[in-house]
Tab-separated table of C-alpha atoms in Angstrom:
chain	number	residue	atom	x	y	z
A	1	MET	CA	0.000	0.000	0.000
A	2	THR	CA	1.122	3.556	-0.735
A	3	ASP	CA	2.482	5.515	2.199
A	4	MET	CA	-0.401	7.745	3.273
A	5	THR	CA	1.615	9.837	5.737
A	6	PRO	CA	1.087	13.538	4.990
A	7	PRO	CA	4.336	15.060	3.677
A	8	PRO	CA	6.330	17.509	5.812
A	9	VAL	CA	5.768	21.281	5.649
A	10	GLN	CA	8.692	23.571	4.836
A	11	ILE	CA	8.787	26.669	7.052
A	12	GLY	CA	11.775	28.745	5.934
A	13	ASP	CA	14.778	26.466	6.452
A	14	TYR	CA	12.883	24.354	8.955
A	15	THR	CA	11.153	21.115	8.003
A	16	LEU	CA	8.017	20.502	10.032
A	17	GLU	CA	7.622	16.729	9.999
A	18	LYS	CA	4.201	16.478	11.610
A	19	ARG	CA	1.351	18.899	11.006
A	20	LEU	CA	0.334	19.229	14.635
A	21	ILE	CA	2.266	21.770	16.699
A	22	MET	CA	1.597	21.518	20.409
A	23	GLY	CA	1.408	24.112	23.155
A	24	THR	CA	2.479	23.477	26.728
A	25	GLY	CA	0.438	25.954	28.765
A	26	GLY	CA	-2.631	25.111	30.805
A	27	ILE	CA	-1.437	21.948	32.545
A	28	THR	CA	0.424	21.681	35.834
A	29	ASP	CA	1.233	17.987	35.804
A	30	LEU	CA	4.418	17.598	33.736
A	31	ASP	CA	3.969	13.821	33.478
A	32	ALA	CA	0.476	14.297	32.035
A	33	LEU	CA	1.903	16.826	29.580
A	34	GLU	CA	4.580	14.370	28.525
A	35	THR	CA	2.015	11.622	27.908
A	36	ALA	CA	-0.116	14.037	25.885
A	37	LEU	CA	2.832	15.208	23.785
A	38	ILE	CA	3.740	11.628	22.958
A	39	ALA	CA	0.109	10.834	22.085
A	40	SER	CA	-0.035	13.874	19.780
A	41	GLY	CA	2.901	12.602	17.728
A	42	THR	CA	4.126	16.209	17.522
A	43	THR	CA	7.648	17.097	16.387
A	44	LEU	CA	7.446	20.790	17.319
A	45	THR	CA	6.187	22.252	20.568
A	46	THR	CA	5.991	25.808	21.764
A	47	VAL	CA	7.342	27.202	25.052
A	48	ALA	CA	7.342	30.640	26.664
A	49	MET	CA	10.406	32.505	27.926
A	50	ARG	CA	10.393	33.624	31.542
A	51	ARG	CA	12.782	34.526	34.347
A	52	TYR	CA	14.640	31.532	35.722
A	53	SER	CA	13.271	30.420	39.061
A	54	PRO	CA	14.334	27.534	41.307
A	55	GLU	CA	11.213	25.578	40.333
A	56	THR	CA	12.409	25.729	36.731
A	57	LYS	CA	14.769	22.854	37.460
A	58	THR	CA	12.265	20.230	36.338
A	59	SER	CA	12.090	22.054	33.086
A	60	VAL	CA	9.847	21.596	30.084
A	61	PHE	CA	12.898	22.268	27.920
A	62	ALA	CA	14.718	19.256	29.329
A	63	MET	CA	11.613	17.157	28.744
A	64	LEU	CA	11.295	18.190	25.090
A	65	GLU	CA	14.978	17.488	24.552
A	66	ARG	CA	14.550	14.034	26.060
A	67	LEU	CA	11.520	13.320	23.851
A	68	GLY	CA	13.350	14.506	20.725
A	69	ILE	CA	10.728	17.211	20.101
A	70	ASP	CA	11.954	20.471	18.547
A	71	VAL	CA	11.275	23.585	20.553
A	72	LEU	CA	9.399	26.605	19.205
A	73	PRO	CA	9.941	29.527	21.568
A	74	ASN	CA	7.150	32.100	21.610
A	75	THR	CA	6.878	35.703	22.695
A	76	ALA	CA	3.704	35.158	24.705
A	77	GLY	CA	3.082	38.005	27.098
A	78	CYS	CA	4.728	40.670	24.917
A	79	TYR	CA	2.827	43.859	24.145
A	80	THR	CA	5.445	45.844	22.248
A	81	VAL	CA	7.925	45.432	19.410
A	82	ARG	CA	10.819	46.108	21.776
A	83	ASP	CA	9.862	43.362	24.258
A	84	THR	CA	9.091	40.966	21.433
A	85	VAL	CA	12.467	41.402	19.764
A	86	LEU	CA	14.350	41.113	23.079
A	87	THR	CA	12.389	37.985	24.033
A	88	ALA	CA	13.140	36.468	20.625
A	89	GLU	CA	16.842	37.256	20.960
A	90	LEU	CA	16.915	35.673	24.430
A	91	ALA	CA	15.074	32.613	23.128
A	92	ARG	CA	17.535	32.182	20.268
A	93	GLU	CA	20.452	32.455	22.664
A	94	ALA	CA	18.945	30.113	25.263
A	95	LEU	CA	17.460	27.460	22.974
A	96	GLU	CA	19.748	27.706	19.957
A	97	THR	CA	17.005	27.995	17.364
A	98	ASP	CA	16.083	30.680	14.817
A	99	LEU	CA	12.427	29.677	15.024
A	100	ILE	CA	10.244	32.138	16.856
A	101	LYS	CA	6.494	32.211	17.313
A	102	VAL	CA	5.736	35.917	17.238
A	103	GLU	CA	2.892	36.747	19.566
A	104	VAL	CA	2.218	40.394	20.360
A	105	ILE	CA	-1.021	40.851	22.200
A	106	ALA	CA	-3.146	43.971	22.470
A	107	ASP	CA	-4.515	43.455	25.971
A	108	GLU	CA	-4.840	40.721	28.556
A	109	HIS	CA	-8.609	40.428	28.408
A	110	THR	CA	-9.015	39.416	24.783
A	111	LEU	CA	-5.424	38.243	24.160
A	112	LEU	CA	-6.072	39.320	20.576
A	113	PRO	CA	-2.990	40.102	18.520
A	114	ASP	CA	-1.967	43.734	18.025
A	115	VAL	CA	-1.413	43.655	14.286
A	116	ILE	CA	0.456	46.969	14.085
A	117	GLU	CA	3.100	45.845	16.589
A	118	THR	CA	3.082	42.329	15.143
A	119	LEU	CA	3.866	43.599	11.645
A	120	GLU	CA	6.781	45.733	12.841
A	121	ALA	CA	8.147	42.937	15.055
A	122	THR	CA	7.951	40.467	12.157
A	123	GLU	CA	9.943	42.770	9.905
A	124	GLN	CA	12.643	43.343	12.523
A	125	LEU	CA	12.924	39.669	13.407
A	126	ALA	CA	13.146	38.600	9.761
A	127	ASP	CA	15.920	41.192	9.286
A	128	ARG	CA	17.766	39.697	12.257
A	129	GLY	CA	17.751	36.248	10.676
A	130	PHE	CA	14.883	34.691	12.582
A	131	THR	CA	12.315	32.336	11.073
A	132	PRO	CA	9.131	34.038	12.304
A	133	LEU	CA	5.889	32.075	12.660
A	134	VAL	CA	3.428	34.846	13.241
A	135	TYR	CA	0.263	34.698	15.320
A	136	THR	CA	-2.305	36.994	13.786
A	137	ILE	CA	-5.939	37.882	13.364
A	138	ASP	CA	-8.066	35.927	10.851
A	139	ASP	CA	-7.755	38.697	8.283
A	140	PRO	CA	-6.557	37.853	4.764
A	141	ALA	CA	-5.131	41.332	4.095
A	142	THR	CA	-3.057	41.265	7.286
A	143	ALA	CA	-1.826	37.764	6.515
A	144	LEU	CA	-0.440	38.945	3.170
A	145	ARG	CA	1.210	41.980	4.756
A	146	LEU	CA	2.914	39.741	7.318
A	147	GLU	CA	4.159	37.486	4.563
A	148	GLN	CA	5.628	40.506	2.761
A	149	ALA	CA	7.229	41.614	6.035
A	150	GLY	CA	9.096	38.316	6.285
A	151	ALA	CA	6.817	35.859	8.065
A	152	ALA	CA	7.942	32.290	7.315
A	153	ALA	CA	4.485	31.095	8.317
A	154	VAL	CA	1.292	32.907	9.236
A	155	MET	CA	-0.771	31.672	12.153
A	156	PRO	CA	-4.293	33.072	12.065
A	157	LEU	CA	-6.509	32.460	15.050
A	158	GLY	CA	-9.683	30.407	14.752
A	159	SER	CA	-11.084	32.251	17.765
A	160	PRO	CA	-9.496	33.940	20.810
A	161	ILE	CA	-6.869	32.003	22.795
A	162	GLY	CA	-8.291	29.433	25.181
A	163	THR	CA	-11.939	29.976	24.215
A	164	GLY	CA	-12.461	26.674	22.412
A	165	LEU	CA	-14.937	28.428	20.119
A	166	GLY	CA	-13.471	26.744	17.053
A	167	ILE	CA	-13.158	28.502	13.697
A	168	LEU	CA	-15.431	31.530	13.816
A	169	ASN	CA	-14.738	32.705	10.270
A	170	PRO	CA	-14.024	29.700	8.078
A	171	HIS	CA	-14.366	31.797	4.939
A	172	ASN	CA	-11.480	34.052	6.000
A	173	ILE	CA	-9.309	31.121	7.007
A	174	GLU	CA	-9.911	29.534	3.606
A	175	LEU	CA	-9.081	32.809	1.870
A	176	ILE	CA	-5.862	33.219	3.875
A	177	ALA	CA	-4.796	29.682	3.027
A	178	SER	CA	-5.639	29.987	-0.659
A	179	ARG	CA	-3.644	33.191	-1.141
A	180	ALA	CA	-0.626	32.556	1.080
A	181	SER	CA	2.675	31.506	-0.422
A	182	VAL	CA	4.042	30.596	3.007
A	183	PRO	CA	2.575	27.850	5.216
A	184	VAL	CA	-0.560	28.686	7.185
A	185	VAL	CA	-0.900	27.257	10.684
A	186	LEU	CA	-4.216	27.647	12.461
A	187	ASP	CA	-3.443	28.903	15.945
A	188	ALA	CA	-5.805	29.360	18.869
A	189	GLY	CA	-9.439	28.628	19.478
A	190	ILE	CA	-9.645	24.935	18.744
A	191	GLY	CA	-11.768	23.080	21.288
A	192	ALA	CA	-12.251	19.643	19.772
A	193	ALA	CA	-10.638	17.375	17.201
A	194	SER	CA	-13.274	18.066	14.528
A	195	GLU	CA	-12.195	21.714	14.430
A	196	ALA	CA	-8.586	20.729	13.791
A	197	ALA	CA	-9.768	18.625	10.864
A	198	GLU	CA	-11.819	21.567	9.607
A	199	ALA	CA	-8.772	23.851	9.694
A	200	VAL	CA	-6.793	21.525	7.469
A	201	GLU	CA	-9.789	20.980	5.178
A	202	LEU	CA	-9.976	24.738	4.761
A	203	GLY	CA	-6.422	24.672	3.464
A	204	CYS	CA	-4.248	25.227	6.547
A	205	ASP	CA	-0.954	23.352	6.381
A	206	ALA	CA	-0.805	22.645	10.092
A	207	VAL	CA	-2.566	23.315	13.372
A	208	LEU	CA	-1.353	24.494	16.764
A	209	VAL	CA	-3.281	23.178	19.728
A	210	ALA	CA	-2.694	23.943	23.386
A	211	SER	CA	-5.707	24.395	25.682
A	212	ALA	CA	-7.883	21.927	23.735
A	213	VAL	CA	-5.480	19.221	24.857
A	214	THR	CA	-3.949	20.495	28.078
A	215	ARG	CA	-7.277	21.506	29.613
A	216	ALA	CA	-9.234	18.493	28.330
A	217	GLU	CA	-10.471	16.019	30.915
A	218	LYS	CA	-8.163	13.438	29.365
A	219	PRO	CA	-5.300	15.317	27.693
A	220	ALA	CA	-3.604	12.293	26.114
A	221	ALA	CA	-6.881	11.019	24.655
A	222	MET	CA	-7.621	14.435	23.136
A	223	ALA	CA	-4.061	14.693	21.826
A	224	HIS	CA	-4.537	11.368	20.058
A	225	ALA	CA	-7.880	12.521	18.635
A	226	VAL	CA	-6.442	15.791	17.324
A	227	ARG	CA	-3.522	13.947	15.745
A	228	LEU	CA	-5.961	11.718	13.818
A	229	ALA	CA	-8.134	14.716	12.948
A	230	VAL	CA	-5.240	16.651	11.416
A	231	GLU	CA	-4.332	13.655	9.318
A	232	ALA	CA	-7.981	13.106	8.333
A	233	GLY	CA	-8.289	16.789	7.409
A	234	TYR	CA	-5.231	16.558	5.202
A	235	HIS	CA	-6.563	13.565	3.285
A	236	SER	CA	-10.043	15.074	3.084
A	237	ALA	CA	-8.668	18.286	1.575
A	238	ALA	CA	-6.467	16.378	-0.850
A	239	ALA	CA	-9.365	14.164	-1.895
A	240	GLY	CA	-11.422	17.129	-3.144
A	241	ARG	CA	-14.796	17.636	-1.523
A	242	ILE	CA	-18.025	17.711	-3.498
A	243	PRO	CA	-19.542	21.119	-4.197
A	244	ARG	CA	-22.241	22.339	-1.842
A	245	ARG	CA	-25.715	22.313	-3.454
A	246	THR	CA	-29.081	23.603	-2.392
A	247	HIS	CA	-31.033	20.527	-3.459
A	248	ALA	CA	-30.450	16.822	-3.127
A	249	VAL	CA	-28.707	14.853	-5.842
A	250	ALA	CA	-29.675	11.173	-5.937
A	251	SER	CA	-26.828	8.740	-5.636
A	252	SER	CA	-28.931	5.776	-6.831
A	253	ALA	CA	-30.030	5.201	-10.415
A	254	MET	CA	-33.570	6.354	-11.157
A	255	GLU	CA	-34.156	3.670	-13.785
A	256	GLY	CA	-35.766	0.416	-12.716
A	257	ARG	CA	-37.583	1.761	-9.707
A	258	ILE	CA	-40.735	-0.170	-8.766
A	259	GLY	CA	-42.591	2.982	-7.795
A	260	THR	CA	-42.772	6.516	-9.252
A	261	VAL	CA	-43.669	9.948	-7.984
A	262	ASP	CA	-47.182	9.283	-9.369
A	263	ASP	CA	-47.721	6.835	-6.495
A	264	LEU	CA	-47.504	9.654	-3.920
A	265	PRO	CA	-50.786	10.107	-2.025
A	266	GLU	CA	-52.507	13.382	-2.859
A	267	ASP	CA	-51.742	15.087	0.468
A	268	ARG	CA	-47.978	14.751	-0.159
A	269	THR	CA	-47.847	16.173	-3.662
B	1	MET	CA	31.271	44.218	45.634
B	2	PRO	CA	28.607	44.913	43.014
B	3	THR	CA	24.972	45.040	44.012
B	4	ILE	CA	22.771	44.258	41.045
B	5	THR	CA	19.144	43.583	40.279
B	6	LEU	CA	18.928	39.955	39.231
B	7	ASN	CA	15.504	38.810	38.025
B	8	ASP	CA	13.904	41.624	39.990
B	9	GLU	CA	15.756	40.815	43.218
B	10	THR	CA	18.638	42.717	44.781
B	11	VAL	CA	21.734	40.531	44.881
B	12	ASP	CA	25.256	41.150	46.142
B	13	LEU	CA	27.914	39.480	44.036
B	14	PRO	CA	31.607	39.069	44.860
B	15	ALA	CA	34.038	41.695	43.588
B	16	GLU	CA	34.960	41.239	39.927
B	17	ALA	CA	31.947	39.018	39.369
B	18	THR	CA	31.034	38.216	35.787
B	19	VAL	CA	27.793	37.355	34.027
B	20	ALA	CA	28.884	33.709	34.257
B	21	ASP	CA	29.023	34.024	38.065
B	22	ALA	CA	25.524	35.487	38.085
B	23	VAL	CA	24.225	32.618	35.946
B	24	THR	CA	25.800	30.078	38.291
B	25	HIS	CA	24.326	31.969	41.246
B	26	THR	CA	20.851	31.712	39.677
B	27	THR	CA	20.887	28.230	38.200
B	28	GLY	CA	23.285	26.430	40.516
B	29	ARG	CA	25.119	25.107	37.457
B	30	GLU	CA	28.905	25.431	37.050
B	31	LEU	CA	30.019	26.699	33.643
B	32	HIS	CA	33.006	26.314	31.344
B	33	ASP	CA	34.645	29.488	30.044
B	34	ASP	CA	32.580	29.185	26.837
B	35	GLY	CA	29.361	29.249	28.864
B	36	ARG	CA	28.481	25.568	28.518
B	37	PRO	CA	27.549	23.820	31.768
B	38	THR	CA	30.167	21.437	33.192
B	39	ASP	CA	27.495	18.735	33.696
B	40	GLY	CA	27.343	18.248	29.909
B	41	ARG	CA	23.596	18.905	29.630
B	42	ARG	CA	22.202	21.895	27.788
B	43	LEU	CA	21.668	24.950	29.919
B	44	GLY	CA	18.720	26.499	28.064
B	45	VAL	CA	19.326	29.893	29.615
B	46	ALA	CA	19.917	33.359	28.171
B	47	VAL	CA	20.980	36.616	29.766
B	48	ALA	CA	20.115	40.255	29.177
B	49	LEU	CA	22.282	42.893	30.845
B	50	ASP	CA	20.547	46.272	31.010
B	51	GLY	CA	18.215	45.192	28.236
B	52	ALA	CA	20.815	43.811	25.809
B	53	VAL	CA	21.473	40.126	25.216
B	54	VAL	CA	24.891	38.932	26.349
B	55	PRO	CA	26.069	36.063	24.118
B	56	ARG	CA	26.945	32.958	26.081
B	57	SER	CA	30.502	32.965	24.704
B	58	THR	CA	31.194	36.276	26.472
B	59	TRP	CA	29.566	35.532	29.835
B	60	ALA	CA	32.905	34.690	31.475
B	61	THR	CA	34.539	37.908	30.286
B	62	THR	CA	31.648	40.321	30.869
B	63	ALA	CA	31.901	41.999	34.268
B	64	VAL	CA	28.751	42.981	36.121
B	65	GLU	CA	28.856	46.395	37.679
B	66	ASP	CA	27.118	48.004	40.600
B	67	GLY	CA	23.546	49.036	39.799
B	68	GLN	CA	23.140	46.955	36.672
B	69	THR	CA	20.026	44.947	35.877
B	70	LEU	CA	20.407	41.357	34.838
B	71	GLU	CA	17.683	39.085	33.509
B	72	VAL	CA	18.307	35.338	33.418
B	73	VAL	CA	15.565	33.631	31.419
B	74	THR	CA	14.700	30.128	30.343
B	75	ALA	CA	11.952	28.183	28.593
B	76	VAL	CA	8.823	27.470	30.615
B	77	GLN	CA	5.408	26.032	29.833
B	78	GLY	CA	3.184	28.453	27.989
B	79	GLY	CA	1.688	29.472	24.703
């Protein structure tokens, strides 16, 4: 049988082997996180950068290294270009990777991206030799601007971080994916596996999932489900869906039927 | 004896202390002159001195001076 494994995604110089990127926030039990990461089959997982504290000794970084999972540092918690660039520089120095998930938020209530700061940060980071994967709003125009500014991948949100509301504007996500010449990774908002499949069906190359797994009742089980969903979405998109129609189209032959529409009782015609 | 702000705390370091000394103070890990830990594992730590990143290779030769602000950061769960 042909190998049905979805091919890797090229993000700048980085080869993303599996189309599910995992987050690490939202779970306190490191062992449960480890089990979930393994169940997800992920090869790239995002981490935040924070001040070193004594509790850091049982570190998530050491765990990812042990599991052979590449690390994608993010700039979560940054509000300005200056903080974002400094955080990225620290991440590159600490973790020895050019990959950076650019995340510049507007305020702590919505956690929505500030696109003005995000655009400027993307440009500066690309100039400094980073491979920016850029968290952004689900707006096709902004996605193109980020690409022009040097984004190696654009990461539109499905809905706000941690809400589990799924993909609120599938039309926009589809438009972003169809026009982008860099990979598109759906980031934020996924609550269940079906929504991860939907993202890939809409044309996204990969999906990032954090809360949907880490805050699920059974994180490893959800991680497994999302892994299958991403793969299903890939094959579904590649297979070419049927067009949507207003009226039914019979899948059985009409010839040779034993009854006809003439047999309908009068009150049903 | 320099008094610096290390990760938002006031810390007294020995005279002629370097960034490498501050990293060891924070992480408890001994370092080679090139900034790699002597235990052979990866350190996963970066340093900003007054808002500018100090490359690991220069930690051992960068002196910390009285009143400076040092941030020692690492990867944590999040995002």
